């Protein structure tokens, strides 16, 4: 009996030790995870702060001054701004869609990655439909603020943005917000609309959370003459979900 009691006490002590060790390990991992997340977000904010200082200035010819950005990285092809959000970033285009998914504008590894143009699209945004990608980061970093458009009141009140290129400037008019799976070819195969955007407009009318009916009707009239810019980021709404914002690109007319 004494031996059995001693064995039980030893077993209980071992269980208590293992439990305490597991709790300590979990606690240490939680602290590390918080530190690591803060480091990732801080790095993203630091890069954005640096880039804002180099945001191109519109020049008389309609384009913008990209010399400083191109000196940092020749893959920079544009600058995207969505009004009343934190989206105010350079746009890059890599050899593939994996080039800048975890690489910043300086060419360094960064979990936040960069805002980048689909590698199949024309670098000069001459396609009928162009597609931008960006990670969904906390505090509205990268494309984190796209989920604001999932609220109808925000969508209805915030419709404007700007796309700066070295040789021209576009005004952006937001006309639709969608939630789609990452496998949705109607969004993630932008080249299919070079000759006819009506299938995309049909998809918008059937699947969008919200859309501007007048803008869609106008796009049906202009069709091939119109240019669409889509913005994509991850969403937590369902497995592999993506938040999509669709905009119309209109050449900027100086006053």
C-alpha positions as CSV (number, residue, x, y, z in Angstrom):
1,X,0.0,0.0,0.0
2,X,2.8,2.4,0.9
3,X,4.5,1.6,-2.4
4,X,1.3,2.2,-4.3
5,X,0.7,5.5,-2.4
6,X,4.3,6.6,-3.2
7,X,3.8,5.7,-6.9
8,X,0.5,7.7,-7.1
9,X,2.2,10.8,-5.4
10,X,5.1,10.6,-7.9
11,X,2.6,10.2,-10.8
12,X,0.6,13.2,-9.7
13,X,3.8,15.3,-9.3
14,X,4.9,14.3,-12.8
15,X,1.5,15.2,-14.2
16,X,1.5,18.6,-12.4
17,X,5.0,19.2,-13.7
18,X,4.1,18.4,-17.3
19,X,1.0,20.5,-17.0
20,X,2.9,23.5,-15.7
21,X,5.5,23.0,-18.4
22,X,2.9,23.0,-21.1
23,X,1.2,26.1,-19.7
24,X,4.6,27.9,-19.5
25,X,5.4,26.8,-23.1
26,X,2.0,28.0,-24.3
27,X,2.4,31.3,-22.5
28,X,5.9,31.8,-24.0
29,X,4.6,31.0,-27.5
30,X,1.7,33.5,-27.0
31,X,4.1,36.2,-26.1
32,X,6.3,35.3,-29.0
33,X,3.3,35.3,-31.4
34,X,2.2,38.7,-30.2
35,X,5.8,40.0,-30.6
36,X,6.1,38.5,-34.1
37,X,2.7,39.9,-35.2
38,X,3.7,43.4,-33.9
39,X,7.0,43.1,-35.7
40,X,5.3,42.2,-39.0
41,X,2.8,45.1,-38.7
42,X,5.4,47.5,-37.6
43,X,7.6,46.6,-40.6
44,X,4.6,47.1,-43.0
45,X,3.9,50.5,-41.4
46,X,7.6,51.5,-41.6
47,X,7.7,50.7,-45.4
48,X,4.5,52.5,-46.0
49,X,5.8,55.6,-44.2
50,X,9.0,55.5,-46.3
51,X,7.0,55.1,-49.5
52,X,4.6,57.9,-48.7
53,X,7.5,60.3,-48.8
54,X,8.2,59.2,-52.3
55,X,4.6,59.3,-53.6
56,X,4.8,60.6,-57.2
57,X,3.6,64.1,-57.9
58,X,1.3,64.7,-60.9
59,X,3.0,66.7,-63.6
60,X,1.5,68.8,-66.4
61,X,1.6,66.1,-69.1
62,X,-0.8,64.0,-67.0
63,X,1.6,61.5,-65.7
64,X,3.6,61.5,-62.4
65,X,7.2,61.7,-61.2
66,X,8.3,58.1,-60.6
67,X,12.1,58.6,-60.8
68,X,12.8,58.0,-57.1
69,X,10.6,54.9,-56.9
70,X,12.0,53.4,-60.0
71,X,15.5,53.9,-58.7
72,X,14.5,51.8,-55.7
73,X,12.8,49.1,-57.7
74,X,12.3,49.1,-61.5
75,X,9.3,46.8,-61.0
76,X,7.2,49.7,-59.7
77,X,4.6,50.5,-62.3
78,X,1.9,52.6,-60.6
79,X,0.6,54.2,-57.4
80,X,-2.8,53.3,-56.0
81,X,-4.8,55.5,-53.7
82,X,-8.4,54.8,-52.4
83,X,-9.9,57.9,-50.7
84,X,-10.9,57.7,-47.1
85,X,-8.9,54.5,-46.5
86,X,-5.2,53.7,-45.7
87,X,-4.7,52.4,-49.2
88,X,-1.9,54.6,-50.6
89,X,0.8,52.4,-52.0
90,X,3.2,51.8,-54.9
91,X,2.1,49.0,-57.3
92,X,4.7,46.5,-58.5
93,X,4.6,43.8,-61.1
94,X,6.8,40.7,-60.9
95,X,7.6,37.8,-63.2
96,X,4.9,35.8,-61.5
97,X,2.1,36.4,-59.0
98,X,4.4,35.0,-56.3
99,X,7.2,37.5,-56.8
100,X,5.9,40.2,-54.5
101,X,3.5,38.2,-52.3
102,X,6.1,38.2,-49.5
103,X,8.6,40.7,-50.8
104,X,8.5,44.4,-50.2
105,X,9.3,47.3,-52.6
106,X,13.0,47.1,-51.5
107,X,13.2,43.5,-52.6
108,X,13.4,42.2,-49.1
109,X,11.4,39.4,-47.5
110,X,8.3,40.7,-45.8
111,X,5.2,38.8,-44.8
112,X,3.1,41.9,-45.7
113,X,4.5,41.7,-49.2
114,X,3.5,44.5,-51.7
115,X,0.6,45.6,-53.7
116,X,1.1,44.0,-57.1
117,X,-0.4,43.8,-60.5
118,X,-1.3,40.4,-61.9
119,X,1.6,39.2,-63.9
120,X,-0.6,38.5,-67.0
121,X,-1.7,42.1,-67.2
122,X,-0.1,44.9,-69.2
123,X,2.3,46.8,-67.1
124,X,1.0,50.1,-68.6
125,X,-2.6,49.3,-67.6
126,X,-3.7,49.1,-71.2
127,X,-5.9,46.1,-70.6
128,X,-9.7,46.2,-70.5
129,X,-9.5,44.6,-67.0
130,X,-6.5,44.8,-64.7
131,X,-6.2,43.1,-61.3
132,X,-4.3,44.1,-58.2
133,X,-3.5,41.9,-55.1
134,X,-2.7,42.9,-51.6
135,X,-2.6,41.2,-48.2
136,X,-5.3,41.9,-45.6
137,X,-3.3,43.4,-42.7
138,X,-4.4,44.8,-39.4
139,X,-4.9,48.5,-38.9
140,X,-5.9,48.9,-42.5
141,X,-2.4,48.3,-43.8
142,X,-1.9,47.0,-47.4
143,X,-5.4,46.1,-48.6
144,X,-6.8,45.6,-45.1
145,X,-9.3,48.5,-45.5
146,X,-11.1,46.8,-48.5
147,X,-13.3,45.1,-46.0
148,X,-14.8,48.5,-45.1
149,X,-16.6,48.3,-48.4
150,X,-18.5,45.3,-47.1
151,X,-20.6,47.8,-45.1
152,X,-23.2,49.2,-47.5
153,X,-23.1,52.7,-45.9
154,X,-19.4,52.9,-46.4
155,X,-19.6,51.6,-50.0
156,X,-22.3,54.1,-50.9
157,X,-20.4,57.1,-49.5
158,X,-16.9,56.3,-50.7
159,X,-16.5,55.8,-54.4
160,X,-13.3,57.5,-55.4
161,X,-9.6,56.9,-55.8
162,X,-6.6,57.5,-58.1
163,X,-4.2,55.5,-60.1
164,X,-0.9,57.3,-61.0
165,X,1.3,56.1,-63.8
166,X,4.5,57.6,-65.2
167,X,2.7,58.7,-68.3
168,X,-0.9,59.3,-67.3
169,X,-3.3,59.5,-64.3
170,X,-6.6,57.8,-63.9
171,X,-9.6,58.7,-61.6
172,X,-11.1,55.6,-60.1
173,X,-14.8,55.2,-59.5
174,X,-15.8,52.2,-57.3
175,X,-18.9,50.5,-58.5
176,X,-19.1,47.0,-56.9
177,X,-18.1,45.0,-53.9
178,X,-18.0,41.2,-54.0
179,X,-17.1,38.2,-51.8
180,X,-15.8,35.3,-53.9
181,X,-13.7,32.2,-53.5
182,X,-10.1,32.4,-54.6
183,X,-10.9,29.9,-57.4
184,X,-13.4,32.3,-59.0
185,X,-12.3,32.6,-62.7
186,X,-14.8,35.4,-63.3
187,X,-12.5,37.6,-61.2
188,X,-9.1,35.9,-61.3
189,X,-8.8,35.6,-65.1
190,X,-8.8,39.2,-66.1
191,X,-7.7,38.7,-69.6
192,X,-10.9,37.1,-70.6
193,X,-12.6,40.5,-70.8
194,X,-10.5,42.1,-73.5
195,X,-13.2,42.0,-76.1
196,X,-16.4,42.0,-74.0
197,X,-16.9,43.0,-70.3
198,X,-20.6,42.0,-70.3
199,X,-20.0,38.6,-68.7
200,X,-18.2,40.4,-65.8
201,X,-21.1,42.9,-65.5
202,X,-23.6,39.9,-65.5
203,X,-21.6,38.4,-62.7
204,X,-21.6,41.6,-60.8
205,X,-25.4,41.9,-61.0
206,X,-25.8,38.3,-59.8
207,X,-23.2,38.0,-57.1
208,X,-22.2,41.4,-55.8
209,X,-22.8,42.4,-52.2
210,X,-23.5,45.9,-53.5
211,X,-23.1,47.6,-56.9
212,X,-24.0,50.9,-58.6
213,X,-26.7,50.1,-61.2
214,X,-26.2,53.3,-63.1
215,X,-22.5,52.7,-63.5
216,X,-23.0,49.1,-64.6
217,X,-25.6,50.3,-67.2
218,X,-23.1,52.9,-68.5
219,X,-20.4,50.3,-68.8
220,X,-22.7,48.1,-70.9
221,X,-23.0,51.0,-73.3
222,X,-19.2,51.7,-73.6
223,X,-18.1,48.0,-73.2
224,X,-14.7,47.6,-74.9
225,X,-13.9,51.3,-74.5
226,X,-14.1,51.0,-70.7
227,X,-11.3,50.0,-68.4
228,X,-11.8,48.1,-65.2
229,X,-9.4,47.9,-62.2
230,X,-10.1,45.1,-59.6
231,X,-8.6,45.0,-56.1
232,X,-8.4,41.7,-54.3
233,X,-7.6,40.8,-50.7
234,X,-8.2,37.9,-48.3
235,X,-11.4,37.7,-46.2
236,X,-12.4,35.7,-43.2
237,X,-16.0,35.5,-44.3
238,X,-15.5,31.8,-45.4
239,X,-12.7,29.5,-46.3
240,X,-10.5,30.9,-49.0
241,X,-12.7,33.9,-49.4
242,X,-11.6,37.1,-51.1
243,X,-13.0,40.6,-50.9
244,X,-13.1,42.2,-54.3
245,X,-13.6,45.9,-55.2
246,X,-14.3,46.8,-58.8
247,X,-13.5,50.3,-60.1
248,X,-13.8,52.1,-63.4
249,X,-10.6,53.8,-64.7
250,X,-11.3,57.2,-66.2
251,X,-8.4,59.3,-67.7
252,X,-7.9,62.3,-65.4
253,X,-8.9,65.6,-66.9
254,X,-7.0,68.6,-65.5
255,X,-9.1,71.5,-64.6
